Coordinates of N, CA and C and ligand atoms in Angstrom, one line a residue:
X1 N 86.5 75.0 119.2 CA 86.5 73.6 119.7 C 87.3 73.9 120.9
X2 N 87.1 73.1 122.0 CA 87.8 72.8 123.3 C 88.5 71.7 123.0
X3 N 89.7 71.8 123.4 CA 90.7 70.6 123.3 C 91.3 70.4 124.2
X4 N 91.0 69.0 125.0 CA 91.6 69.1 126.5 C 93.0 69.0 126.3
X5 N 94.0 69.6 127.1 CA 95.3 69.7 127.4 C 95.5 68.2 128.5
X6 N 96.8 67.4 127.4 CA 97.3 66.3 128.0 C 98.4 67.0 129.3
X7 N 98.4 65.7 130.4 CA 99.1 66.1 131.4 C 100.6 65.7 130.8
X8 N 101.8 66.4 131.5 CA 102.9 66.5 131.3 C 103.4 64.9 131.7
X9 N 104.3 64.4 130.8 CA 105.0 63.2 131.5 C 106.5 63.6 132.3
X10 N 106.9 62.6 132.7 CA 108.4 62.7 133.7 C 109.3 63.2 132.8
X11 N 109.4 62.8 131.6 CA 110.5 63.4 130.4 C 110.3 64.8 129.8
X12 N 108.9 65.1 129.7 CA 108.4 66.1 129.1 C 109.2 67.3 130.5
X13 N 108.7 67.2 131.3 CA 108.8 68.3 132.6 C 110.7 68.4 132.5
X14 N 111.1 67.2 132.9 CA 112.8 67.5 132.8 C 113.3 68.3 131.7
X15 N 113.0 67.8 130.5 CA 113.1 69.0 129.4 C 112.9 70.3 129.5
X16 N 111.9 70.0 130.2 CA 111.5 71.8 129.9 C 112.1 72.7 130.7
X17 N 112.3 72.1 132.0 CA 113.1 72.6 133.1 C 114.5 73.4 132.6
X18 N 115.3 73.1 131.5 CA 115.9 73.5 130.8 C 115.8 74.7 130.0
X19 N 114.3 75.0 129.8 CA 114.5 75.7 128.3 C 114.1 77.1 128.7
X20 N 114.9 78.4 128.3 CA 114.5 79.5 128.5 C 114.0 80.1 127.4
X21 N 112.9 80.8 127.7 CA 112.1 81.5 126.7 C 112.9 82.2 126.2
X22 N 113.3 82.4 124.9 CA 114.3 83.5 124.0 C 113.2 85.0 123.5
X23 N 112.1 85.0 124.2 CA 111.3 86.8 123.9 C 110.5 86.7 125.3
X24 N 110.7 87.5 126.0 CA 110.0 87.6 127.4 C 108.4 87.8 127.2
X25 N 108.1 88.1 126.5 CA 106.6 88.2 126.4 C 106.1 86.7 125.8
X26 N 106.7 85.6 125.7 CA 106.5 84.1 125.3 C 106.1 83.6 126.6
X27 N 106.4 83.9 128.2 CA 106.0 83.4 129.4 C 104.9 83.8 129.9
X28 N 104.4 85.1 129.2 CA 103.0 85.6 129.5 C 101.7 85.1 128.9
X29 N 102.5 84.8 127.1 CA 101.8 84.3 126.3 C 101.0 82.8 126.7
X30 N 102.2 82.0 127.5 CA 101.9 80.6 127.7 C 100.9 80.4 128.8
X31 N 101.1 81.3 129.9 CA 100.3 81.5 131.0 C 98.7 81.6 130.5
X32 N 98.6 82.5 130.0 CA 97.4 83.4 129.0 C 96.7 81.7 128.5
X33 N 98.1 81.3 127.7 CA 97.1 80.2 126.9 C 96.6 79.0 127.3
X34 N 97.2 79.0 128.7 CA 96.8 77.2 129.6 C 95.5 77.5 129.8
X35 N 95.2 79.1 130.3 CA 93.6 78.7 131.0 C 92.5 78.9 129.8
X36 N 93.3 79.0 128.3 CA 91.6 79.4 127.2 C 91.6 78.6 126.9
X37 N 90.1 78.5 126.5 CA 89.8 77.1 125.8 C 89.0 77.0 124.5
X38 N 89.3 78.7 124.1 CA 89.3 78.9 122.4 C 90.2 78.9 121.5
X39 N 91.1 78.4 121.7 CA 92.3 78.4 121.2 C 92.6 76.7 121.2
X40 N 93.3 76.3 119.8 CA 93.9 74.7 120.0 C 95.0 74.9 120.9
X41 N 95.4 74.1 120.8 CA 96.8 74.0 121.6 C 98.0 74.4 120.9
X42 N 98.6 75.7 121.5 CA 100.1 76.0 120.9 C 101.0 74.7 121.3
X43 N 102.6 75.0 120.2 CA 103.3 74.1 120.5 C 103.6 74.2 122.0
X44 N 104.4 72.9 122.7 CA 105.3 73.0 123.5 C 106.4 73.7 123.6
X45 N 107.0 74.6 124.7 CA 108.4 74.8 124.9 C 109.2 74.1 123.9
X46 N 109.3 72.7 124.6 CA 110.5 71.8 123.6 C 110.4 71.3 122.3
X47 N 109.2 71.6 122.1 CA 109.0 71.6 120.7 C 109.5 73.1 119.8
X48 N 109.5 73.6 120.6 CA 109.8 75.3 119.9 C 111.4 75.4 120.1
X49 N 111.7 75.0 121.0 CA 113.4 74.6 121.2 C 114.0 74.0 120.1
X50 N 113.0 72.8 120.2 CA 113.3 71.9 118.8 C 113.5 72.6 117.0
X51 N 112.6 73.2 117.2 CA 112.3 73.8 115.8 C 113.2 75.2 115.6
X52 N 113.7 75.6 116.8 CA 114.6 76.6 116.8 C 116.2 76.2 116.5
X53 N 116.3 74.9 117.2 CA 117.3 74.3 116.8 C 117.8 74.1 115.5
X54 N 116.9 73.3 114.7 CA 117.0 73.0 113.4 C 116.9 74.6 112.4
X55 N 116.4 75.5 113.0 CA 116.4 76.6 111.9 C 117.8 77.3 112.1
X56 N 118.4 77.1 113.6 CA 119.7 77.5 113.4 C 120.9 77.0 112.5
X57 N 120.8 75.4 113.1 CA 121.6 74.7 112.4 C 121.6 74.2 111.2
X58 N 120.5 74.7 110.5 CA 120.2 74.7 108.7 C 120.8 76.2 108.3
X59 N 120.9 77.5 109.5 CA 120.8 78.3 108.7 C 120.1 79.1 108.0
X60 N 118.7 78.7 108.2 CA 117.6 78.8 107.4 C 117.1 80.4 107.9
X61 N 117.1 81.0 106.5 CA 116.4 82.4 106.3 C 115.1 82.7 106.4
X62 N 114.4 81.9 105.2 CA 112.9 82.0 105.1 C 112.3 80.8 105.2
X63 N 111.3 81.3 106.3 CA 110.7 80.2 107.1 C 109.0 80.2 106.2
X64 N 108.4 79.6 106.2 CA 106.8 79.4 106.1 C 105.9 78.6 107.2
X65 N 105.4 79.2 107.8 CA 104.4 78.7 109.0 C 103.2 78.6 108.3
X66 N 102.2 77.2 108.8 CA 100.9 77.3 108.1 C 100.4 76.8 109.5
X67 N 99.4 77.9 110.3 CA 98.6 77.8 111.2 C 99.6 78.7 112.3
X68 N 99.3 79.6 112.2 CA 100.1 80.9 113.5 C 99.2 81.1 114.6
X69 N 98.2 80.0 115.0 CA 97.2 80.4 116.5 C 97.5 81.8 116.7
X70 N 97.8 82.0 117.9 CA 98.0 83.2 118.1 C 99.4 83.8 118.5
X71 N 100.4 83.1 117.8 CA 101.8 83.5 117.1 C 102.6 82.9 118.3
X72 N 102.4 82.2 118.8 CA 103.4 81.6 120.2 C 104.5 80.8 119.4
X73 N 104.0 80.0 118.6 CA 105.1 79.2 117.8 C 105.9 80.2 116.5
X74 N 105.3 81.2 116.4 CA 106.0 82.3 115.5 C 107.0 82.6 115.9
X75 N 106.8 83.3 117.2 CA 107.7 83.9 118.0 C 108.9 83.1 118.2
X76 N 108.8 81.6 118.5 CA 109.7 80.4 118.6 C 110.8 80.5 117.1
X77 N 110.1 80.6 115.9 CA 110.4 80.4 114.9 C 111.6 81.8 114.8
X78 N 110.7 83.0 114.7 CA 111.5 84.2 115.0 C 112.7 84.5 115.7
X79 N 112.7 83.8 116.9 CA 113.9 83.9 117.9 C 115.1 83.4 117.1
X80 N 114.8 82.2 116.3 CA 116.1 81.8 115.7 C 116.4 82.2 114.2
X81 N 116.1 83.1 113.9 CA 116.2 83.8 112.6 C 117.6 84.8 112.7
X82 N 118.5 84.6 111.6 CA 119.5 85.9 111.5 C 118.6 87.0 111.3
X83 N 119.2 88.3 111.4 CA 118.4 89.7 111.5 C 118.0 89.6 110.1
X84 N 118.5 89.2 109.1 CA 117.9 89.2 107.7 C 116.9 88.5 107.2
X85 N 116.6 87.4 108.2 CA 115.4 86.2 108.4 C 114.2 86.7 107.8
X86 N 113.4 85.8 107.5 CA 112.1 86.1 107.5 C 111.0 84.8 107.5
X87 N 109.5 85.1 108.3 CA 108.9 84.5 108.3 C 107.4 85.1 107.7
X88 N 107.1 83.9 106.7 CA 105.7 84.2 106.0 C 104.8 83.0 107.2
X89 N 103.7 83.4 107.8 CA 102.8 82.8 108.8 C 101.3 83.0 108.2
X90 N 100.7 81.9 108.0 CA 99.3 81.6 107.7 C 98.2 81.1 108.6
X91 N 97.2 81.9 108.8 CA 96.0 81.7 109.4 C 94.6 82.0 108.7
X92 N 93.9 81.1 109.2 CA 92.4 81.3 108.6 C 91.4 82.2 109.8
X93 N 91.7 82.2 110.6 CA 90.9 82.5 111.8 C 91.1 84.1 112.0
X94 N 90.2 85.2 111.5 CA 90.6 86.7 111.6 C 91.0 86.8 112.9
X95 N 90.2 86.4 113.7 CA 90.5 86.8 115.6 C 91.8 86.5 115.8
X96 N 92.4 85.0 115.3 CA 93.9 84.8 115.9 C 94.5 85.4 114.8
X97 N 94.5 85.7 113.7 CA 95.1 86.4 113.1 C 95.6 88.0 113.9
X98 N 94.2 88.4 113.9 CA 94.4 90.1 114.7 C 95.3 90.0 116.2
X99 N 94.9 88.8 116.7 CA 96.2 88.7 118.2 C 97.6 88.5 117.6
X100 N 97.7 87.8 116.8 CA 98.9 87.3 116.5 C 99.7 88.7 116.6
X101 N 99.1 89.4 115.3 CA 99.7 90.6 114.8 C 100.0 91.4 116.1
X102 N 99.1 91.3 116.4 CA 99.1 92.6 117.9 C 100.5 92.1 118.8
X103 N 100.4 90.8 118.9 CA 101.7 90.0 119.7 C 102.9 90.7 119.2
X104 N 103.3 90.3 117.7 CA 104.2 90.7 117.0 C 104.9 92.4 117.1
X105 N 103.5 92.7 116.8 CA 104.0 94.9 117.0 C 104.5 94.9 118.3
X106 N 103.8 94.1 119.6 CA 104.1 94.5 121.0 C 105.4 93.9 121.3
X107 N 105.8 92.8 120.8 CA 107.3 92.1 120.9 C 108.3 92.6 120.3
X108 N 108.0 93.5 119.1 CA 108.9 93.6 118.3 C 109.7 93.2 117.4
X109 N 108.9 92.0 116.8 CA 108.8 91.2 115.9 C 108.6 91.3 114.8
X110 N 107.4 92.2 114.4 CA 106.8 92.1 113.3 C 107.6 92.7 112.2
X111 N 108.6 93.2 111.8 CA 109.4 93.6 110.9 C 110.0 92.4 110.2
X112 N 110.1 90.9 110.7 CA 110.4 89.8 110.3 C 109.7 88.5 110.0
X113 N 108.0 89.5 110.0 CA 107.2 88.4 109.9 C 105.9 88.9 109.2
X114 N 105.5 88.2 108.1 CA 104.4 88.6 107.2 C 103.4 87.8 107.8
X115 N 102.2 88.2 108.5 CA 101.1 87.5 108.6 C 100.0 87.8 107.6
X116 N 99.7 86.4 107.1 CA 98.8 86.3 105.9 C 97.2 85.8 106.3
X117 N 96.7 86.3 106.7 CA 95.2 85.9 106.9 C 94.5 85.2 105.6
X118 N 94.1 83.8 105.3 CA 93.3 83.1 104.6 C 93.7 81.6 104.7
X119 N 92.8 81.3 103.9 CA 93.0 79.6 103.8 C 94.0 79.2 103.2
X120 N 94.9 77.9 104.2 CA 96.2 77.3 103.3 C 95.9 76.8 102.0
X121 N 94.5 75.8 102.0 CA 94.7 75.6 100.5 C 94.4 76.2 99.6
X122 N 94.2 77.3 99.8 CA 94.2 78.4 98.6 C 95.6 79.1 98.6
X123 N 96.0 79.4 99.7 CA 97.3 80.6 99.9 C 98.4 79.8 99.3
X124 N 98.4 78.4 100.1 CA 99.4 77.8 99.8 C 99.9 77.1 98.3
X125 N 99.0 76.7 97.6 CA 99.1 76.3 95.9 C 99.5 77.8 95.2
X126 N 98.9 78.9 95.8 CA 99.0 80.0 94.8 C 100.5 80.8 95.3
X127 N 101.2 80.3 96.1 CA 102.1 80.6 96.5 C 103.5 79.8 95.8
X128 N 102.9 78.5 96.2 CA 103.7 77.5 95.5 C 103.9 77.6 93.9
X129 N 103.0 78.2 93.2 CA 103.2 78.7 91.6 C 103.7 80.0 91.5
X130 N 103.8 81.0 92.5 CA 104.2 82.0 92.1 C 105.5 82.2 92.6
X131 N 105.9 81.3 93.8 CA 107.2 81.5 94.4 C 108.1 80.2 94.5
X132 N 108.0 79.2 93.4 CA 108.4 77.7 94.0 C 110.0 77.9 94.8
X133 N 110.4 77.0 95.5 CA 111.5 76.9 96.3 C 112.1 78.3 96.8
X134 N 111.0 78.6 97.5 CA 111.7 79.8 98.1 C 111.9 80.0 99.8
X135 N 111.5 78.5 100.0 CA 111.5 78.5 101.8 C 112.7 77.3 102.1
X136 N 113.0 77.9 103.1 CA 114.4 76.5 103.6 C 113.5 75.8 104.7
X137 N 112.5 76.6 105.1 CA 112.2 75.7 106.5 C 110.5 76.0 106.6
X138 N 109.9 75.2 106.6 CA 108.2 74.9 106.6 C 107.6 74.1 107.7
X139 N 107.1 75.1 108.5 CA 106.2 74.3 109.6 C 105.0 73.8 109.5
X140 N 104.7 73.0 109.3 CA 103.2 72.7 109.0 C 102.1 72.1 110.2
X141 N 101.5 73.2 110.7 CA 100.6 72.9 112.1 C 99.6 73.4 112.0
X142 N 98.6 73.5 110.9 CA 97.2 73.8 110.6 C 96.7 72.7 110.6
X143 N 95.1 72.7 110.5 CA 94.2 71.1 110.4 C 94.6 70.1 109.9
X144 N 94.7 69.5 110.5 CA 95.2 67.8 110.5 C 95.0 67.3 108.9
X145 N 93.7 67.7 108.8 CA 93.5 67.2 107.1 C 94.0 67.5 106.0
X146 N 94.8 69.1 106.3 CA 95.6 69.6 105.2 C 96.8 69.2 105.1
X147 N 97.1 68.0 106.1 CA 98.9 67.7 106.1 C 99.2 67.0 104.8
X148 N 98.3 65.9 104.5 CA 98.5 65.3 103.0 C 98.1 65.9 102.1
X149 N 96.3 66.8 102.1 CA 96.3 67.5 100.6 C 97.0 68.3 100.5
X150 N 98.3 69.5 101.4 CA 99.3 70.1 100.5 C 100.6 69.8 101.0
X151 N 100.7 68.6 100.5 CA 102.2 68.4 100.6 C 102.7 68.7 99.6
X152 N 102.2 68.4 98.6 CA 103.0 68.3 97.1 C 103.3 69.9 97.0
X153 N 102.2 70.7 97.3 CA 102.3 72.5 97.1 C 103.7 72.6 98.2
X154 N 103.6 72.0 99.4 CA 104.5 72.4 100.2 C 105.9 72.2 99.8
X155 N 106.2 70.7 99.2 CA 107.3 70.0 98.7 C 107.8 71.5 97.4
X156 N 107.1 71.8 96.9 CA 107.2 72.6 95.7 C 107.8 73.9 96.3
X157 N 107.5 74.3 97.1 CA 107.6 75.7 97.9 C 109.4 75.6 98.4
X158 N 109.2 74.2 99.2 CA 110.8 74.4 99.7 C 111.7 74.4 98.9
X159 N 113.1 74.6 99.7 CA 114.2 74.7 98.4 C 114.6 73.3 99.0
X160 N 115.6 72.9 97.7 CA 116.5 71.5 97.7 C 116.8 71.5 98.9
X161 N 117.1 70.9 99.7 CA 118.1 70.3 101.3 C 117.2 71.3 102.4
X162 N 116.3 71.9 102.0 CA 115.1 72.5 103.1 C 114.4 71.4 104.0
X163 N 113.7 71.7 104.8 CA 113.3 70.8 105.7 C 111.9 71.1 106.2
X164 N 110.8 70.0 106.4 CA 109.4 70.6 106.4 C 109.3 70.0 107.9
X165 N 108.7 70.5 108.5 CA 108.3 69.5 110.3 C 106.8 69.9 110.1
X166 N 106.2 68.5 110.3 CA 104.8 68.3 110.5 C 104.4 68.2 112.4
X167 N 103.7 68.9 113.0 CA 103.4 68.6 114.7 C 102.1 67.7 114.5
X168 N 102.5 67.1 115.6 CA 101.0 66.2 116.1 C 101.1 65.0 115.4
X169 N 102.2 64.8 114.7 CA 102.1 63.3 114.0 C 102.1 62.1 114.3
X170 N 102.0 61.8 115.9 CA 101.7 60.8 116.9 C 100.3 60.8 117.2
X171 N 99.5 61.5 116.7 CA 98.1 61.1 117.4 C 97.3 60.0 117.3
X172 N 97.9 59.4 116.2 CA 97.2 58.1 116.1 C 97.7 57.3 117.0
X173 N 98.4 57.1 117.6 CA 99.2 56.2 118.8 C 99.3 56.9 120.3
X174 N 99.3 58.2 120.5 CA 99.7 58.6 121.6 C 98.1 60.0 122.2
X175 N 97.7 60.0 121.4 CA 96.3 60.7 121.9 C 94.8 60.0 121.2
X176 N 94.3 59.1 122.3 CA 93.2 58.5 122.1 C 92.0 59.5 121.6
X177 N 92.1 60.6 122.4 CA 91.0 61.8 122.0 C 90.8 62.3 120.6
X178 N 92.0 62.4 120.1 CA 92.2 63.1 119.0 C 92.5 62.1 117.8
X179 N 91.8 60.9 118.1 CA 92.4 59.9 117.1 C 91.8 60.0 115.6
X180 N 90.6 60.6 115.4 CA 90.2 61.4 114.6 C 90.9 61.9 113.6
X181 N 91.7 63.1 114.1 CA 92.6 63.7 113.5 C 93.8 63.0 113.4
X182 N 94.0 61.8 114.1 CA 94.9 60.8 113.7 C 95.0 59.9 112.5
X183 N 94.0 60.1 111.9 CA 94.0 59.4 110.8 C 94.6 60.3 109.4
X184 N 94.4 61.7 109.9 CA 95.3 62.6 108.6 C 96.5 62.5 108.9
X185 N 97.0 62.4 110.3 CA 98.6 62.5 110.4 C 99.4 61.6 110.1
X186 N 98.5 60.2 110.0 CA 98.7 58.6 109.8 C 99.4 58.8 108.3
X187 N 98.1 59.3 107.8 CA 98.4 59.0 106.2 C 99.3 59.9 105.7
X188 N 99.6 61.2 106.7 CA 100.8 62.1 105.8 C 101.9 61.3 106.3
X189 N 101.9 60.6 107.3 CA 103.6 59.6 107.9 C 103.7 58.7 106.7
X190 N 102.6 58.0 106.2 CA 102.4 57.3 105.1 C 103.2 57.8 104.0
X191 N 102.5 58.9 103.2 CA 102.9 59.6 102.5 C 104.4 60.4 102.3
X192 N 104.8 60.9 103.2 CA 106.1 61.4 103.2 C 107.1 60.0 103.4
X193 N 106.7 59.4 103.8 CA 107.8 58.2 104.2 C 108.0 57.1 102.9
X194 N 107.0 57.3 102.3 CA 107.3 56.9 100.6 C 107.6 58.0 99.7
X195 N 107.6 58.9 99.9 CA 107.9 60.2 98.8 C 109.5 60.0 98.5
X196 N 109.9 59.7 97.2 CA 111.3 59.7 97.2 C 112.0 61.0 97.2
X197 N 111.2 62.2 97.1 CA 112.0 63.5 97.0 C 112.3 64.2 98.8
X198 N 111.5 63.1 99.8 CA 112.1 63.2 100.8 C 112.7 62.2 101.7
X199 N 113.6 62.6 102.6 CA 114.0 61.3 103.9 C 113.2 62.1 105.1
X200 N 112.2 61.1 105.4 CA 111.8 61.1 106.5 C 112.3 60.5 108.1
X201 N 111.9 61.5 109.3 CA 112.3 60.4 110.6 C 111.0 61.3 111.2
X202 N 110.5 60.2 112.2 CA 109.4 61.1 113.5 C 110.3 61.1 114.7
X203 N 110.3 62.3 115.4 CA 110.6 62.5 116.8 C 109.6 62.4 117.5
X204 N 109.4 61.5 118.7 CA 108.6 61.3 119.3 C 108.4 62.1 120.7
X205 N 108.0 63.3 120.3 CA 108.4 64.7 121.4 C 107.3 65.4 121.4
X206 N 106.2 66.2 122.5 CA 105.0 66.6 122.2 C 104.2 65.3 121.6
X207 N 103.2 65.9 120.8 CA 102.0 64.8 119.9 C 103.1 64.2 118.8
X208 N 104.4 64.7 118.7 CA 105.0 63.9 117.7 C 105.3 64.9 116.5
X209 N 106.6 64.6 116.2 CA 107.4 65.7 114.8 C 107.4 64.9 113.9
X210 N 107.1 64.9 112.6 CA 107.5 64.3 111.0 C 108.5 65.3 110.7
X211 N 110.0 64.7 110.8 CA 110.6 65.7 109.9 C 110.8 65.6 108.2
X212 N 110.9 66.2 107.6 CA 111.2 65.7 106.2 C 112.4 66.7 105.6
X213 N 113.4 66.2 105.4 CA 114.5 66.8 104.5 C 114.3 66.6 102.8
X214 N 114.4 67.5 101.8 CA 114.0 67.4 100.3 C 115.4 67.0 100.1
X215 N 115.5 65.9 99.5 CA 116.6 65.6 98.8 C 116.7 65.5 97.6
X216 N 115.7 65.5 97.1 CA 115.3 65.6 95.5 C 114.4 66.5 95.1
X217 N 114.2 67.5 93.7 CA 113.5 68.4 93.7 C 112.2 67.7 93.0
Ligands
SAM301 C1 97.4 74.1 116.3 S1 96.6 75.5 115.7 C2 98.2 76.6 115.6 C3 99.1 76.9 116.6 C4 100.2 77.8 116.8 N1 100.9 77.1 115.2 C5 101.1 77.5 117.8 O1 101.7 76.8 118.3 O2 100.7 78.6 118.2 C6 96.1 75.3 114.6 C7 95.5 76.6 113.7 O3 95.5 76.2 112.3 C8 94.3 77.4 111.7 N2 93.7 76.7 110.9 C9 93.2 75.5 110.5 N3 92.6 75.3 109.0 C10 93.4 76.2 108.5 C11 93.4 76.5 106.8 N4 92.5 76.1 106.6 N5 94.2 77.3 106.6 C12 95.2 78.4 107.5 N6 94.7 78.1 108.7 C13 94.0 77.0 109.6 C14 93.6 77.4 113.1 O4 93.0 78.9 113.0 C15 94.7 77.3 114.3 O5 94.9 78.6 114.4

């Protein structure tokens, strides 16, 4: 699906000015991604910086990403990990999975990344059953319809005190093109804010990030 990119506003431009890419291949990947119309838009650098900030401040060592794309966001997550940290990332598109693995190999990050190919709706509940409470930090950036659907299994995978970050959660209010997807992210926001296991907030950066802290098992 071709998704039109929205123009940067002045605030985003201002913030982006300060951001250094932690891995050199990322700048190259950004230029290539910006002219592609065969991938869904990757996260913005200011979102990457915020994810890296959260991972560092939480001292997260085990990270799960749902929606690898071609690996750009995974590199941001990896850049914030300590040497004994590890990321598991999932994507259901073979072509993107293969591209991402190539990027991880070329950037020397592959040792800290397990890239799984498959559908999150199958892999996440299976992981939750086999490895409950095994992740410090979970980044949800796959198909938006999956956000509410996978929430319970995602919470089960998170350690107490861990954080789930979901991307694009303000589609309903800041993106009329993707209004349809906004229904799912709005439902996700409703569910996480009502969930007593979680303490949540929304950061209006990019297309919105919902942050949920697991305060109860
Ligand atoms: C917005 S893109 C991810 C972008 C990536 N996180 C980044 O910022 O570089 C969403 C990704 O979710 C993947 N996806 C969609 N539905 C999925 C599913 N059911 N299971 C796993 N991955 C899925 C798509 O193939 C796509 O690569």
